[in-house]
Amino acid sequence: MTQQDRWLTAASFREADRVPIELQISGAARKHPACARLVEFIDNQADNFVGMPGGAQWGFFGLTTKYSEEVIEDVPDRYLRKRKVHLTPVGEFHAITRHFYPHVNSPDFQWERRFVHTLADLERLAEAPREVCTFNPDAYFEARAHDDGRAVRALGVVHALGNLVRQGNMQEAYMWLAGEKSVMHRFLQRINEQVRDTILAMGAAGMASWFSVCAHEMLIPPWIGHRMFDEFVFPYDKMVNDAIHQIGGKLRAHCHGNCMEFLEQMVDMGIDAIEPLEPAPFGDVDLAEAKRRMHGRMMLSGNIPSQNFPSCTPDDVRQWVREAIQDAAAGGGFALRTTGGHAGVNIDLDEDVLVNVIRNVEAYIEAGLEYGAY
């Protein structure tokens, strides 16, 4: 059984030979000698969900863009500041970011100004002319022809509101949900119609696939509650997800945080799989209860709290893995996955901490193989 077959068997709510074990680490970590065992497992046994070429070019909120950035201030040994620009058919959107030494190339940085800074910026996006985004069927089918079965391949789908609260002025974006509803609904309707039409065009080209989306962790408590979710998330997501299902695809969502009481809405609006299902205190997911509610309706992945890996022991990890398998593995529909990015393997950690993290990731793998057999 290939890794791809194993994951898809679980996603169809059947038991494979064992519970799928997901694990990925960064490119930099792959080069670290201490990660050799992890790399060997990832390359040969891990049951991962990864991107594939040929998908839609979503641009900047669905608009074609010419992106550029420049350093506007560099204070050696302290920080540098960048001005980042998207030049679109409706004008320029720019952000200012601050990056701290010695990690100026890290994906973590401080926003000083975000791209969608004012209501006028939002209105420009809401009124912009839109058309089906470009995609590349040749690249897609080339990748399919050379698929070696080592992972499930997925195409990304943009999420208008999820992007807005990350790429926009965060405080204002949430206030616009309450105080500028007409503009917000116009923005969401226009972009999600564009996303829907693009997905339908991809389907017409034969590009039925799993899709992946990253947004919903910013669209649940403490950010917004059920009323706003039902008004600003559910109908627009369902429009897009219905299109995915219409072409024969399925959707997996990435959602940290307090999603337990939103799982019903998420499955009803068409999400087919979700990760990483964080337990307390990082989230609020009771895995056994989530399994009871979602079995046969939504594939569950995650629940192993790798945020604890810097300080916990391998015995702790083995217990968490054993309990997760007991709670959710029966009948398929579950994959092991850590809840933190790259399982906490960060080569910038102090050496003793990194060693402990790697030891705990190895325990995660070993326990998954030991306890996960059906």
Coordinates of C-alpha atoms in Angstrom, one line a residue:
M1 CA 0.0 0.0 0.0
T2 CA 1.4 3.4 -1.0
Q3 CA 1.4 6.3 1.4
Q4 CA -1.2 8.0 -0.9
D5 CA -3.4 4.9 -0.8
R6 CA -3.1 4.7 3.0
W7 CA -4.2 8.3 3.5
L8 CA -7.0 8.1 0.9
T9 CA -8.3 4.9 2.5
A10 CA -8.5 6.6 5.8
A11 CA -10.2 9.6 4.2
S12 CA -12.9 7.3 2.8
F13 CA -13.6 6.1 6.4
R14 CA -12.0 2.6 5.9
E15 CA -9.2 1.0 7.8
A16 CA -5.9 0.8 5.9
D17 CA -2.9 -1.4 7.1
R18 CA -2.2 1.2 9.8
V19 CA -3.1 4.7 10.8
P20 CA -1.5 7.3 8.5
I21 CA 1.3 9.3 10.1
E22 CA 1.8 12.8 8.7
L23 CA 5.2 14.5 9.2
Q24 CA 7.0 17.3 7.4
I25 CA 9.9 19.5 8.4
S26 CA 11.6 22.5 6.8
G27 CA 14.1 22.4 4.1
A28 CA 16.8 23.8 6.5
A29 CA 16.0 21.1 9.1
R30 CA 16.3 18.4 6.4
K31 CA 19.9 19.3 6.0
H32 CA 20.7 19.1 9.7
P33 CA 22.6 15.8 10.5
A34 CA 20.5 15.2 13.7
C35 CA 17.3 15.0 11.5
A36 CA 18.6 12.1 9.3
R37 CA 16.1 9.6 10.8
L38 CA 13.2 12.0 10.4
V39 CA 14.1 12.6 6.8
E40 CA 14.3 8.9 6.1
F41 CA 10.9 8.4 7.5
I42 CA 9.4 11.4 5.7
D43 CA 10.8 10.3 2.3
N44 CA 9.9 6.6 2.6
Q45 CA 7.0 6.1 5.0
A46 CA 5.2 9.3 6.0
D47 CA 1.6 9.7 4.7
N48 CA 1.7 13.4 3.7
F49 CA -0.7 15.8 2.0
V50 CA 1.4 18.1 -0.3
G51 CA 0.9 20.6 -3.0
M52 CA 1.0 20.0 -6.7
P53 CA 1.7 22.2 -9.7
G54 CA -0.8 23.6 -12.2
G55 CA -3.2 25.2 -9.8
A56 CA -4.8 28.6 -10.1
Q57 CA -2.7 31.7 -9.9
W58 CA -4.8 33.5 -7.3
G59 CA -2.6 36.6 -7.3
F60 CA -3.5 39.4 -4.8
F61 CA -7.1 38.7 -3.7
G62 CA -7.8 37.2 -7.2
L63 CA -6.2 40.1 -9.1
T64 CA -3.1 39.9 -11.3
T65 CA -0.2 41.5 -9.5
K66 CA 3.4 42.6 -10.0
Y67 CA 5.0 42.1 -6.6
S68 CA 8.2 43.9 -5.4
E69 CA 9.9 44.7 -2.2
E70 CA 12.8 46.9 -1.1
V71 CA 14.7 47.4 2.1
I72 CA 13.9 50.9 3.4
E73 CA 15.9 50.8 6.6
D74 CA 18.7 48.5 7.9
V75 CA 20.0 48.7 11.5
P76 CA 22.8 46.2 11.7
D77 CA 22.5 43.6 14.4
R78 CA 19.0 44.9 15.2
Y79 CA 16.5 44.9 12.4
L80 CA 15.7 45.8 8.8
R81 CA 12.5 47.2 7.4
K82 CA 10.9 46.4 4.1
R83 CA 8.4 48.0 1.9
K84 CA 6.4 45.4 0.0
V85 CA 4.2 46.3 -3.0
H86 CA 1.4 44.6 -5.0
L87 CA 0.7 46.5 -8.2
T88 CA -2.7 45.5 -9.5
P89 CA -5.2 46.6 -12.1
V90 CA -6.9 48.8 -9.4
G91 CA -3.7 50.3 -8.1
E92 CA -1.0 49.8 -5.6
F93 CA -1.3 48.0 -2.2
H94 CA 1.7 48.3 0.1
A95 CA 2.9 47.0 3.4
I96 CA 5.8 47.7 5.8
T97 CA 7.4 44.9 7.7
R98 CA 10.2 44.7 10.3
H99 CA 12.6 41.7 10.3
F100 CA 14.9 41.1 13.3
Y101 CA 18.5 40.0 13.2
P102 CA 19.8 37.3 13.1
H103 CA 16.6 35.8 11.6
V104 CA 15.8 38.4 9.0
N105 CA 14.9 35.7 6.5
S106 CA 12.5 33.9 8.9
P107 CA 8.8 33.8 7.8
D108 CA 8.0 35.3 11.2
F109 CA 8.2 39.1 11.2
Q110 CA 6.4 42.2 12.6
W111 CA 3.8 44.0 10.5
E112 CA 4.0 47.8 10.7
R113 CA 1.4 48.3 7.9
R114 CA -0.6 45.7 6.1
F115 CA -1.6 45.7 2.5
V116 CA -5.3 46.4 2.9
H117 CA -4.9 49.4 5.3
T118 CA -8.1 51.4 4.8
L119 CA -11.8 51.0 4.0
A120 CA -11.0 52.6 0.6
D121 CA -8.5 49.8 0.0
L122 CA -11.3 47.2 0.7
E123 CA -13.7 49.1 -1.6
R124 CA -11.1 48.9 -4.4
L125 CA -11.0 45.2 -4.0
A126 CA -14.8 44.9 -3.8
E127 CA -15.3 46.8 -7.0
A128 CA -12.4 45.5 -9.1
P129 CA -13.2 43.8 -12.4
R130 CA -12.7 40.0 -12.1
E131 CA -12.3 37.0 -14.4
V132 CA -11.4 33.4 -14.1
C133 CA -7.8 33.0 -12.8
T134 CA -5.2 31.4 -14.9
F135 CA -4.2 27.8 -14.3
N136 CA -2.0 25.3 -16.0
P137 CA -3.6 21.9 -17.0
D138 CA -0.4 20.7 -18.7
A139 CA 1.7 21.1 -15.5
Y140 CA -1.1 19.4 -13.5
F141 CA -1.4 16.4 -15.8
E142 CA 2.4 16.1 -16.1
A143 CA 2.6 15.9 -12.3
R144 CA -0.2 13.3 -12.3
A145 CA 1.6 11.2 -14.9
H146 CA 4.7 11.1 -12.7
D147 CA 2.9 10.7 -9.3
D148 CA 4.8 8.0 -7.4
G149 CA 2.1 7.5 -4.7
R150 CA 4.2 8.9 -1.9
A151 CA 1.7 11.6 -0.9
V152 CA -1.7 12.9 -1.5
R153 CA -1.4 15.8 -4.0
A154 CA -3.6 18.9 -3.5
L155 CA -4.3 22.2 -5.2
G156 CA -4.5 25.4 -3.1
V157 CA -7.7 27.5 -2.9
V158 CA -7.7 31.1 -1.8
H159 CA -9.9 32.2 1.1
A160 CA -11.0 35.9 0.7
L161 CA -11.9 36.6 4.4
G162 CA -9.0 34.5 5.8
N163 CA -6.6 36.5 3.5
L164 CA -8.2 39.8 4.5
V165 CA -7.7 39.4 8.2
R166 CA -4.0 38.4 7.6
Q167 CA -3.1 40.7 4.8
G168 CA -5.3 43.6 6.0
N169 CA -5.3 46.0 8.9
M170 CA -6.4 43.3 11.4
Q171 CA -8.2 45.6 13.9
E172 CA -10.1 47.3 11.1
A173 CA -10.9 44.1 9.2
Y174 CA -12.8 42.7 12.1
M175 CA -14.5 46.0 12.7
W176 CA -15.6 46.1 9.1
L177 CA -17.6 42.9 9.8
A178 CA -19.7 44.8 12.2
G179 CA -19.7 48.4 10.8
E180 CA -19.2 48.0 7.1
K181 CA -21.4 45.0 6.2
S182 CA -22.4 46.1 2.8
V183 CA -18.9 46.6 1.6
M184 CA -17.7 43.4 3.2
H185 CA -20.5 41.3 1.7
R186 CA -19.8 42.9 -1.7
F187 CA -16.1 42.0 -1.3
L188 CA -16.8 38.4 -0.3
Q189 CA -19.5 37.9 -3.0
R190 CA -17.3 39.1 -5.8
I191 CA -14.1 37.2 -4.9
N192 CA -15.8 34.0 -4.0
E193 CA -17.8 34.0 -7.2
Q194 CA -14.4 34.4 -9.0
V195 CA -13.0 31.5 -7.0
R196 CA -16.1 29.3 -7.7
D197 CA -15.9 30.1 -11.5
T198 CA -12.1 29.3 -11.5
I199 CA -12.7 26.0 -9.8
L200 CA -15.5 25.1 -12.2
A201 CA -13.1 26.0 -15.1
M202 CA -10.4 23.7 -13.7
G203 CA -13.0 20.9 -13.4
A204 CA -14.0 21.4 -17.0
A205 CA -10.3 21.0 -17.9
G206 CA -10.3 17.6 -16.0
M207 CA -8.5 18.9 -12.9
A208 CA -10.5 17.2 -10.2
S209 CA -8.4 17.0 -7.1
W210 CA -8.1 17.4 -3.4
F211 CA -7.9 21.1 -2.5
S212 CA -6.5 22.7 0.6
V213 CA -7.3 26.0 2.3
C214 CA -5.8 27.8 5.3
A215 CA -8.0 30.4 6.9
H216 CA -10.5 29.3 9.5
E217 CA -8.3 29.6 12.6
M218 CA -8.8 33.4 12.2
L219 CA -12.5 33.0 11.8
I220 CA -13.4 31.4 15.1
P221 CA -13.1 32.5 18.8
P222 CA -11.5 34.6 20.0
W223 CA -11.8 36.4 16.7
I224 CA -15.4 35.9 15.8
G225 CA -18.3 33.9 17.1
H226 CA -21.1 31.8 15.6
R227 CA -23.3 34.7 14.5
M228 CA -20.6 36.3 12.3
F229 CA -19.3 32.9 11.2
D230 CA -22.8 32.0 9.9
E231 CA -23.1 35.4 8.1
F232 CA -19.6 36.0 6.7
V233 CA -18.0 32.5 6.4
F234 CA -20.6 29.8 5.9
P235 CA -22.5 31.0 2.8
Y236 CA -19.4 32.0 0.9
D237 CA -17.4 28.9 1.8
K238 CA -20.3 26.7 0.8
M239 CA -20.5 28.4 -2.6
V240 CA -16.8 27.5 -3.2
N241 CA -16.9 24.1 -1.6
D242 CA -20.0 23.1 -3.6
A243 CA -18.1 23.9 -6.8
I244 CA -15.2 21.7 -5.6
H245 CA -17.6 18.8 -5.0
Q246 CA -19.4 19.5 -8.3
I247 CA -16.1 18.8 -10.2
G248 CA -15.4 15.7 -8.2
G249 CA -12.9 17.2 -5.8
K250 CA -12.7 17.4 -2.0
L251 CA -11.4 20.0 0.5
R252 CA -9.0 19.9 3.4
A253 CA -8.9 22.8 5.8
H254 CA -6.0 23.9 8.1
C255 CA -7.4 25.3 11.3
H256 CA -5.6 25.8 14.6
G257 CA -7.4 26.9 17.8
N258 CA -10.8 26.6 19.2
C259 CA -12.7 24.9 16.4
M260 CA -14.5 22.1 18.4
E261 CA -17.9 23.8 18.4
F262 CA -17.6 24.8 14.7
L263 CA -17.0 21.3 13.3
E264 CA -20.7 20.8 12.5
Q265 CA -20.8 24.1 10.6
M266 CA -17.6 23.2 8.8
V267 CA -18.8 19.8 7.6
D268 CA -22.1 21.3 6.6
M269 CA -20.5 23.9 4.5
G270 CA -18.5 21.2 2.7
I271 CA -15.1 20.7 4.4
D272 CA -14.1 17.0 3.9
A273 CA -11.0 16.9 6.1
I274 CA -9.5 19.1 8.8
E275 CA -6.2 19.5 10.7
P276 CA -4.5 19.9 13.2
L277 CA -7.2 19.6 15.9
E278 CA -5.3 21.1 18.8
P279 CA -6.2 19.9 22.3
A280 CA -6.2 22.2 25.3
P281 CA -4.6 24.6 26.1
F282 CA -3.7 25.3 22.5
G283 CA -7.2 24.7 21.2
D284 CA -10.3 23.0 22.5
V285 CA -10.6 19.8 20.6
D286 CA -11.7 16.7 22.4
L287 CA -10.6 14.1 19.9
A288 CA -12.9 11.3 21.0
E289 CA -15.9 13.6 20.9
A290 CA -14.9 15.0 17.5
K291 CA -14.6 11.4 16.2
R292 CA -18.1 10.6 17.6
R293 CA -19.6 13.7 15.9
M294 CA -17.7 13.6 12.6
H295 CA -17.1 9.9 11.8
G296 CA -18.2 9.2 8.2
R297 CA -18.4 12.9 7.5
M298 CA -15.0 14.5 8.0
M299 CA -11.5 13.2 8.0
L300 CA -9.6 14.2 11.2
S301 CA -5.9 14.7 11.4
G302 CA -3.7 15.8 14.3
N303 CA -4.1 16.2 18.0
I304 CA -0.5 15.5 19.0
P305 CA 0.6 18.7 20.8
S306 CA 4.1 19.3 19.4
Q307 CA 4.1 22.7 21.1
N308 CA 5.2 20.6 24.1
F309 CA 8.0 18.9 22.3
P310 CA 10.8 21.2 23.6
S311 CA 10.1 20.2 27.2
C312 CA 8.2 17.0 27.3
T313 CA 9.6 13.4 27.3
P314 CA 9.3 10.6 24.8
D315 CA 7.0 8.8 27.2
D316 CA 4.6 11.7 27.1
V317 CA 4.6 11.6 23.4
R318 CA 4.0 7.9 23.3
Q319 CA 1.0 8.3 25.6
W320 CA -0.5 11.1 23.5
V321 CA -0.2 9.0 20.3
R322 CA -1.6 5.9 22.0
E323 CA -4.6 7.9 23.3
A324 CA -5.2 9.6 20.0
I325 CA -5.3 6.2 18.2
Q326 CA -7.6 4.8 20.8
D327 CA -9.9 7.8 20.5
A328 CA -10.1 8.1 16.7
A329 CA -8.6 5.3 14.7
A330 CA -11.4 2.8 14.6
G331 CA -13.1 2.7 11.2
G332 CA -10.6 4.9 9.5
G333 CA -11.2 8.7 9.1
F334 CA -8.1 9.6 11.2
A335 CA -4.5 10.4 10.6
L336 CA -1.8 11.2 13.2
R337 CA -0.4 14.7 12.8
T338 CA 1.5 17.1 15.1
T339 CA -0.3 20.3 16.0
G340 CA 2.7 22.7 15.6
G341 CA 4.4 23.7 12.4
H342 CA 7.1 21.2 11.3
A343 CA 6.6 19.3 14.5
G344 CA 8.5 21.9 16.4
V345 CA 11.8 21.1 14.6
N346 CA 13.5 24.5 14.3
I347 CA 17.2 24.5 13.8
D348 CA 17.4 28.0 15.4
L349 CA 16.6 26.4 18.8
D350 CA 19.3 26.0 21.4
E351 CA 21.1 22.7 20.7
D352 CA 19.8 20.9 23.8
V353 CA 16.2 22.0 23.1
L354 CA 16.5 20.9 19.5
V355 CA 17.9 17.5 20.5
N356 CA 14.9 17.0 22.8
V357 CA 12.4 18.0 20.1
I358 CA 14.0 15.6 17.6
R359 CA 13.9 12.8 20.2
N360 CA 10.2 13.5 20.7
V361 CA 9.5 13.5 17.0
E362 CA 11.2 10.1 16.8
A363 CA 9.0 8.9 19.6
Y364 CA 5.9 10.1 17.7
I365 CA 7.0 8.1 14.7
E366 CA 7.8 5.0 16.7
A367 CA 4.6 5.1 18.7
G368 CA 2.5 5.7 15.5
L369 CA 4.0 2.6 13.9
E370 CA 3.7 0.5 17.1
Y371 CA 0.1 1.4 18.1
G372 CA -1.4 2.3 14.7
A373 CA -1.6 -1.1 13.1
Y374 CA -5.1 -2.2 12.3

